[in-house]
């Protein structure tokens, strides 16, 4: 890209020194920051908490005051720094987190609990082409991050371009995709976020000299170092800094009907009616480009229904809603010169401009176009008002496509900045304007914002991203777990894929089913593809339809568990889909695995990523837990004394993928329903997986009305907590405690407790004051215990 370096012409400050030339002059501590003056500028060091420290460098006579696009947290810990200065160094002590400032040669390093976390190798410096900073790595350090890529879980060794760009039809390897982030995480349990949206590179030791480097065309010279006591604590701290995902509406955890695309109202109505006729659960229908034009090309920017094909969209949307089906519409930020909105966009100065202030137009696949300048307040207002009209006729979700932006000429100006300075944050600003609009005009409604591109911290604006136009192939399926796990570690909890694959006309029922079976355990269940091979199960052959329906029904039975994962993500930033090492530090294989993941704390999932080659599969399971087969209930016996892992051979059948439950887990599930609107919390079963090896365990189940913004924060929720104690006075005890928000009327009056592994349980069961004999409630290897709540606390005792 010739334009990558062109923006240096926009800067006129002098070059700043490398570490060897930089001289320490003085240090000053105030309540808000610590200022370190050096020979060529100043450092400012701030603390957001006792586990998050920010360092900024300002070259002499230059101070970039642009606020962060990413950071959510306020810096209010800096006054707690303890400054210790000696002849050769200064230390900033913040409980267990220490910044050491070596005076000669000048160097910053960071330690936590007495152990070195990281250190600057070369402080901020400028070459003829880029501005850079580098850090030291250990020989065996494993690196994650950099946004969405298909590289393998360990990304060390790559120099990653920071420029959001779609990769159409990618498969197992893709070094540049639609969602990049200047964020790195280490298996040594720390993260570094480079707080600058301008384009550049993230070099993860590509030269194999133990160097992590950030390189950019300019902008903020700020980074945050984040530490934690374990992976969960690290991601909790990271998302405290960058923001956390609002709770999506509950219907988002249902099934979507989607393709590229539905050409008419009649076609869409036929699809929805077919789902209901076949009793395949459905909660949303997604409209691609054809809702605003008959053709793919020449219509972007119309932003209103094409009435020849959709004669009565408001009635259509209302009819769908009466069937508990929500409507989602695609939109793009491009206004074609042939669109109905072009004259208005030009007249109202809504578009990115050239150097003379005129709308910059250019050709791309869809036509001759301009690009909405979403950084201007009046453009945000105009764009939101277009969305508001659609929401007022019943639209439930907004799909923002091509938001990298897909084509973004470097010479385009957005106010005083050019495209390369703001390119990576465009999708972030787009999601923010929609989220802010909902807060202002529909404050009681949770938005659904489906976006292809964003930036660090975009989760706080409600973004739900997908992994782009993946090829419809086995190669396309393989990297999807890696992409979702990596993005979850980086705070983006809802990264998901087009189930079945998007690009191409490859028609393989086995691939389709394997992708859907994996999709039961990904954040959003949304089959979507080019229309040559329909993505909807209603169009499949009878066998495939039956098995697809079974997967979708399981997705719906998982609703209470999945919704609780969403709550945990909202409150703590905890990913829904997690690497095995996230929950289990003992599962430290030499290289982190991409073919095995945790869905929450309880479920271990092994997607089938290859066309069937044998009747059995051998899976390596973490060896410091007892596991149950999720489908059969069978308790898995350890076949190895290894603490780290053991092998389990399972049947390779087209009806399901291997899923295992960690002993001691509580999993709330419901009966099969046709939409989430039918969910009744009183039809919930709490599945508890008992084994003598478990001495204590805990679980939660979160519920609210599924639609109100900030329900938990406003006291409109119900939270049920479960605790298991292996032996108290020779008894095994399960305690249930209900917490009901101050603005909520409790809905849960009864549930069933299903105890797996009950063959090991003998004696009677006492539920509150009511006694049961084992044979009254035992069915095979299960105890099924009816529970009615008459108070907020209940004790279940298993009496030998």
PDB file of C-alpha atoms in Angstrom, residues 329-498:
ATOM      1  CA  UNK A 329     -32.139  -5.381   7.782  1.00  0.00           C
ATOM      2  CA  UNK A 330     -28.764  -4.965   6.130  1.00  0.00           C
ATOM      3  CA  UNK A 331     -27.402  -1.438   5.640  1.00  0.00           C
ATOM      4  CA  UNK A 332     -24.132  -0.059   4.276  1.00  0.00           C
ATOM      5  CA  UNK A 333     -22.305   3.254   4.779  1.00  0.00           C
ATOM      6  CA  UNK A 334     -21.945   3.823   1.027  1.00  0.00           C
ATOM      7  CA  UNK A 335     -24.233   6.209  -0.850  1.00  0.00           C
ATOM      8  CA  UNK A 336     -24.025   5.469  -4.572  1.00  0.00           C
ATOM      9  CA  UNK A 337     -24.355   8.305  -7.032  1.00  0.00           C
ATOM     10  CA  UNK A 338     -27.268   6.315  -8.523  1.00  0.00           C
ATOM     11  CA  UNK A 339     -29.106   5.928  -5.207  1.00  0.00           C
ATOM     12  CA  UNK A 340     -32.185   7.811  -4.046  1.00  0.00           C
ATOM     13  CA  UNK A 341     -30.195   9.500  -1.276  1.00  0.00           C
ATOM     14  CA  UNK A 342     -27.295  10.828  -3.360  1.00  0.00           C
ATOM     15  CA  UNK A 343     -28.548  14.359  -3.911  1.00  0.00           C
ATOM     16  CA  UNK A 344     -29.493  14.704  -0.259  1.00  0.00           C
ATOM     17  CA  UNK A 345     -26.157  13.321   0.914  1.00  0.00           C
ATOM     18  CA  UNK A 346     -24.262  15.730  -1.313  1.00  0.00           C
ATOM     19  CA  UNK A 347     -26.382  18.741  -0.384  1.00  0.00           C
ATOM     20  CA  UNK A 348     -26.143  18.090   3.354  1.00  0.00           C
ATOM     21  CA  UNK A 349     -22.385  17.459   3.364  1.00  0.00           C
ATOM     22  CA  UNK A 350     -22.745  13.906   4.633  1.00  0.00           C
ATOM     23  CA  UNK A 351     -19.806  12.383   2.774  1.00  0.00           C
ATOM     24  CA  UNK A 352     -16.044  12.045   3.068  1.00  0.00           C
ATOM     25  CA  UNK A 353     -14.361  14.666   0.916  1.00  0.00           C
ATOM     26  CA  UNK A 354     -11.392  15.363  -1.287  1.00  0.00           C
ATOM     27  CA  UNK A 355      -8.798  18.056  -0.546  1.00  0.00           C
ATOM     28  CA  UNK A 356     -11.096  20.724  -1.998  1.00  0.00           C
ATOM     29  CA  UNK A 357     -13.987  19.824   0.279  1.00  0.00           C
ATOM     30  CA  UNK A 358     -16.053  18.109  -2.404  1.00  0.00           C
ATOM     31  CA  UNK A 359     -17.543  14.617  -1.954  1.00  0.00           C
ATOM     32  CA  UNK A 360     -14.912  12.096  -2.957  1.00  0.00           C
ATOM     33  CA  UNK A 361     -16.424   9.522  -5.297  1.00  0.00           C
ATOM     34  CA  UNK A 362     -14.891   6.336  -6.631  1.00  0.00           C
ATOM     35  CA  UNK A 363     -15.859   3.050  -8.234  1.00  0.00           C
ATOM     36  CA  UNK A 364     -16.123  -0.302  -6.500  1.00  0.00           C
ATOM     37  CA  UNK A 365     -18.090  -3.508  -7.107  1.00  0.00           C
ATOM     38  CA  UNK A 366     -21.494  -2.019  -6.275  1.00  0.00           C
ATOM     39  CA  UNK A 367     -21.151   1.182  -8.317  1.00  0.00           C
ATOM     40  CA  UNK A 368     -19.840   4.745  -8.175  1.00  0.00           C
ATOM     41  CA  UNK A 369     -20.038   5.864  -4.585  1.00  0.00           C
ATOM     42  CA  UNK A 370     -19.364   8.229  -1.749  1.00  0.00           C
ATOM     43  CA  UNK A 371     -18.898   7.231   1.886  1.00  0.00           C
ATOM     44  CA  UNK A 372     -20.840   8.579   4.855  1.00  0.00           C
ATOM     45  CA  UNK A 373     -18.554  10.492   7.214  1.00  0.00           C
ATOM     46  CA  UNK A 374     -19.761   8.973  10.478  1.00  0.00           C
ATOM     47  CA  UNK A 375     -17.249  11.053  12.443  1.00  0.00           C
ATOM     48  CA  UNK A 376     -19.289  14.239  11.923  1.00  0.00           C
ATOM     49  CA  UNK A 377     -22.076  14.863  14.462  1.00  0.00           C
ATOM     50  CA  UNK A 378     -24.648  15.945  11.871  1.00  0.00           C
ATOM     51  CA  UNK A 379     -23.945  12.829   9.789  1.00  0.00           C
ATOM     52  CA  UNK A 380     -24.507  10.640  12.830  1.00  0.00           C
ATOM     53  CA  UNK A 381     -27.815  12.378  13.397  1.00  0.00           C
ATOM     54  CA  UNK A 382     -28.878  11.942   9.773  1.00  0.00           C
ATOM     55  CA  UNK A 383     -27.879   8.276   9.649  1.00  0.00           C
ATOM     56  CA  UNK A 384     -29.592   7.540  12.953  1.00  0.00           C
ATOM     57  CA  UNK A 385     -32.805   9.203  11.765  1.00  0.00           C
ATOM     58  CA  UNK A 386     -32.842   6.814   8.798  1.00  0.00           C
ATOM     59  CA  UNK A 387     -32.547   3.904  11.213  1.00  0.00           C
ATOM     60  CA  UNK A 388     -35.185   5.405  13.475  1.00  0.00           C
ATOM     61  CA  UNK A 389     -37.752   5.310  10.660  1.00  0.00           C
ATOM     62  CA  UNK A 390     -37.097   1.605  10.188  1.00  0.00           C
ATOM     63  CA  UNK A 391     -37.258   0.810  13.895  1.00  0.00           C
ATOM     64  CA  UNK A 392     -40.557   2.686  14.156  1.00  0.00           C
ATOM     65  CA  UNK A 393     -42.145   0.304  11.624  1.00  0.00           C
ATOM     66  CA  UNK A 394     -41.007  -2.676  13.650  1.00  0.00           C
ATOM     67  CA  UNK A 395     -37.448  -3.539  12.573  1.00  0.00           C
ATOM     68  CA  UNK A 396     -35.715  -5.307  15.488  1.00  0.00           C
ATOM     69  CA  UNK A 397     -32.108  -5.491  14.337  1.00  0.00           C
ATOM     70  CA  UNK A 398     -29.578  -3.526  12.285  1.00  0.00           C
ATOM     71  CA  UNK A 399     -26.975  -5.234  10.143  1.00  0.00           C
ATOM     72  CA  UNK A 400     -24.027  -3.009   9.226  1.00  0.00           C
ATOM     73  CA  UNK A 401     -22.104  -4.505   6.329  1.00  0.00           C
ATOM     74  CA  UNK A 402     -18.943  -3.431   4.458  1.00  0.00           C
ATOM     75  CA  UNK A 403     -17.950  -1.339   7.481  1.00  0.00           C
ATOM     76  CA  UNK A 404     -14.170  -1.761   7.332  1.00  0.00           C
ATOM     77  CA  UNK A 405     -14.961   0.339   5.153  1.00  0.00           C
ATOM     78  CA  UNK A 406     -14.552  -2.166   2.317  1.00  0.00           C
ATOM     79  CA  UNK A 407     -13.061   0.470  -0.008  1.00  0.00           C
ATOM     80  CA  UNK A 408     -11.662   3.561   1.703  1.00  0.00           C
ATOM     81  CA  UNK A 409      -9.301   5.663  -0.429  1.00  0.00           C
ATOM     82  CA  UNK A 410      -6.357   7.014   1.529  1.00  0.00           C
ATOM     83  CA  UNK A 411      -6.873  10.487   0.089  1.00  0.00           C
ATOM     84  CA  UNK A 412     -10.398  10.738   1.498  1.00  0.00           C
ATOM     85  CA  UNK A 413     -10.702  13.319   4.264  1.00  0.00           C
ATOM     86  CA  UNK A 414     -12.867  13.071   7.363  1.00  0.00           C
ATOM     87  CA  UNK A 415     -12.633  16.590   8.691  1.00  0.00           C
ATOM     88  CA  UNK A 416      -8.956  17.251   9.390  1.00  0.00           C
ATOM     89  CA  UNK A 417      -8.022  13.582   9.233  1.00  0.00           C
ATOM     90  CA  UNK A 418      -7.475  11.340   6.276  1.00  0.00           C
ATOM     91  CA  UNK A 419      -8.815   7.840   5.767  1.00  0.00           C
ATOM     92  CA  UNK A 420      -5.781   5.949   7.072  1.00  0.00           C
ATOM     93  CA  UNK A 421      -5.919   7.832  10.361  1.00  0.00           C
ATOM     94  CA  UNK A 422      -9.515   6.774  11.086  1.00  0.00           C
ATOM     95  CA  UNK A 423     -10.058   3.690   8.917  1.00  0.00           C
ATOM     96  CA  UNK A 424      -9.781   1.155  11.725  1.00  0.00           C
ATOM     97  CA  UNK A 425     -12.211   2.982  13.972  1.00  0.00           C
ATOM     98  CA  UNK A 426     -14.920   3.570  11.335  1.00  0.00           C
ATOM     99  CA  UNK A 427     -16.974   0.500  12.271  1.00  0.00           C
ATOM    100  CA  UNK A 428     -16.656   1.417  15.933  1.00  0.00           C
ATOM    101  CA  UNK A 429     -18.154   4.863  15.319  1.00  0.00           C
ATOM    102  CA  UNK A 430     -20.923   3.358  13.193  1.00  0.00           C
ATOM    103  CA  UNK A 431     -21.932   0.919  15.935  1.00  0.00           C
ATOM    104  CA  UNK A 432     -21.728   3.692  18.514  1.00  0.00           C
ATOM    105  CA  UNK A 433     -24.115   5.990  16.639  1.00  0.00           C
ATOM    106  CA  UNK A 434     -26.706   3.188  16.477  1.00  0.00           C
ATOM    107  CA  UNK A 435     -26.272   2.251  20.122  1.00  0.00           C
ATOM    108  CA  UNK A 436     -26.443   5.895  21.210  1.00  0.00           C
ATOM    109  CA  UNK A 437     -29.560   6.371  19.112  1.00  0.00           C
ATOM    110  CA  UNK A 438     -31.310   3.498  20.835  1.00  0.00           C
ATOM    111  CA  UNK A 439     -30.371   4.918  24.235  1.00  0.00           C
ATOM    112  CA  UNK A 440     -31.857   8.276  23.277  1.00  0.00           C
ATOM    113  CA  UNK A 441     -35.007   7.289  21.379  1.00  0.00           C
ATOM    114  CA  UNK A 442     -35.724   3.696  22.441  1.00  0.00           C
ATOM    115  CA  UNK A 443     -34.255   3.530  25.956  1.00  0.00           C
ATOM    116  CA  UNK A 444     -36.255   0.454  26.964  1.00  0.00           C
ATOM    117  CA  UNK A 445     -35.237  -1.610  23.925  1.00  0.00           C
ATOM    118  CA  UNK A 446     -32.056  -3.634  23.584  1.00  0.00           C
ATOM    119  CA  UNK A 447     -30.502  -3.197  20.141  1.00  0.00           C
ATOM    120  CA  UNK A 448     -29.164  -5.958  17.922  1.00  0.00           C
ATOM    121  CA  UNK A 449     -26.196  -4.528  16.002  1.00  0.00           C
ATOM    122  CA  UNK A 450     -24.614  -7.040  13.595  1.00  0.00           C
ATOM    123  CA  UNK A 451     -21.331  -5.647  12.248  1.00  0.00           C
ATOM    124  CA  UNK A 452     -18.444  -7.001  10.200  1.00  0.00           C
ATOM    125  CA  UNK A 453     -15.802  -4.618  11.496  1.00  0.00           C
ATOM    126  CA  UNK A 454     -14.874  -2.729  14.636  1.00  0.00           C
ATOM    127  CA  UNK A 455     -12.051  -1.727  16.955  1.00  0.00           C
ATOM    128  CA  UNK A 456     -10.758  -2.335  20.468  1.00  0.00           C
ATOM    129  CA  UNK A 457     -13.617  -1.877  22.903  1.00  0.00           C
ATOM    130  CA  UNK A 458     -16.402  -1.892  20.310  1.00  0.00           C
ATOM    131  CA  UNK A 459     -18.223  -4.395  22.510  1.00  0.00           C
ATOM    132  CA  UNK A 460     -19.379  -1.549  24.757  1.00  0.00           C
ATOM    133  CA  UNK A 461     -21.437  -0.249  21.820  1.00  0.00           C
ATOM    134  CA  UNK A 462     -23.267  -3.567  21.519  1.00  0.00           C
ATOM    135  CA  UNK A 463     -21.439  -4.794  18.420  1.00  0.00           C
ATOM    136  CA  UNK A 464     -22.077  -8.433  17.463  1.00  0.00           C
ATOM    137  CA  UNK A 465     -19.503  -9.234  14.767  1.00  0.00           C
ATOM    138  CA  UNK A 466     -19.213 -12.179  12.437  1.00  0.00           C
ATOM    139  CA  UNK A 467     -16.093 -13.635  10.878  1.00  0.00           C
ATOM    140  CA  UNK A 468     -16.652 -12.378   7.345  1.00  0.00           C
ATOM    141  CA  UNK A 469     -17.279 -14.098   4.018  1.00  0.00           C
ATOM    142  CA  UNK A 470     -15.806 -17.486   4.855  1.00  0.00           C
ATOM    143  CA  UNK A 471     -15.642 -20.130   2.155  1.00  0.00           C
ATOM    144  CA  UNK A 472     -18.329 -22.810   2.219  1.00  0.00           C
ATOM    145  CA  UNK A 473     -15.835 -25.657   2.692  1.00  0.00           C
ATOM    146  CA  UNK A 474     -14.200 -27.804   5.330  1.00  0.00           C
ATOM    147  CA  UNK A 475     -11.251 -25.434   5.140  1.00  0.00           C
ATOM    148  CA  UNK A 476     -13.612 -22.576   5.942  1.00  0.00           C
ATOM    149  CA  UNK A 477     -15.008 -24.359   8.993  1.00  0.00           C
ATOM    150  CA  UNK A 478     -11.637 -25.185  10.548  1.00  0.00           C
ATOM    151  CA  UNK A 479     -10.494 -21.734  11.768  1.00  0.00           C
ATOM    152  CA  UNK A 480     -13.844 -20.602  13.173  1.00  0.00           C
ATOM    153  CA  UNK A 481     -13.183 -21.818  16.722  1.00  0.00           C
ATOM    154  CA  UNK A 482      -9.799 -20.093  16.766  1.00  0.00           C
ATOM    155  CA  UNK A 483     -11.286 -16.818  15.551  1.00  0.00           C
ATOM    156  CA  UNK A 484     -14.038 -16.821  18.185  1.00  0.00           C
ATOM    157  CA  UNK A 485     -11.692 -17.830  21.009  1.00  0.00           C
ATOM    158  CA  UNK A 486      -9.121 -15.195  20.078  1.00  0.00           C
ATOM    159  CA  UNK A 487     -11.722 -12.451  19.856  1.00  0.00           C
ATOM    160  CA  UNK A 488     -13.238 -13.511  23.182  1.00  0.00           C
ATOM    161  CA  UNK A 489      -9.848 -13.069  24.857  1.00  0.00           C
ATOM    162  CA  UNK A 490      -9.735  -9.573  23.321  1.00  0.00           C
ATOM    163  CA  UNK A 491     -13.111  -8.605  24.784  1.00  0.00           C
ATOM    164  CA  UNK A 492     -15.273  -9.316  21.731  1.00  0.00           C
ATOM    165  CA  UNK A 493     -17.495 -12.048  23.133  1.00  0.00           C
ATOM    166  CA  UNK A 494     -19.973 -12.460  20.258  1.00  0.00           C
ATOM    167  CA  UNK A 495     -17.725 -13.202  17.290  1.00  0.00           C
ATOM    168  CA  UNK A 496     -19.426 -15.954  15.285  1.00  0.00           C
ATOM    169  CA  UNK A 497     -19.488 -17.399  11.786  1.00  0.00           C
ATOM    170  CA  UNK A 498     -21.988 -17.763   8.963  1.00  0.00           C
TER     171      UNK A 498
END
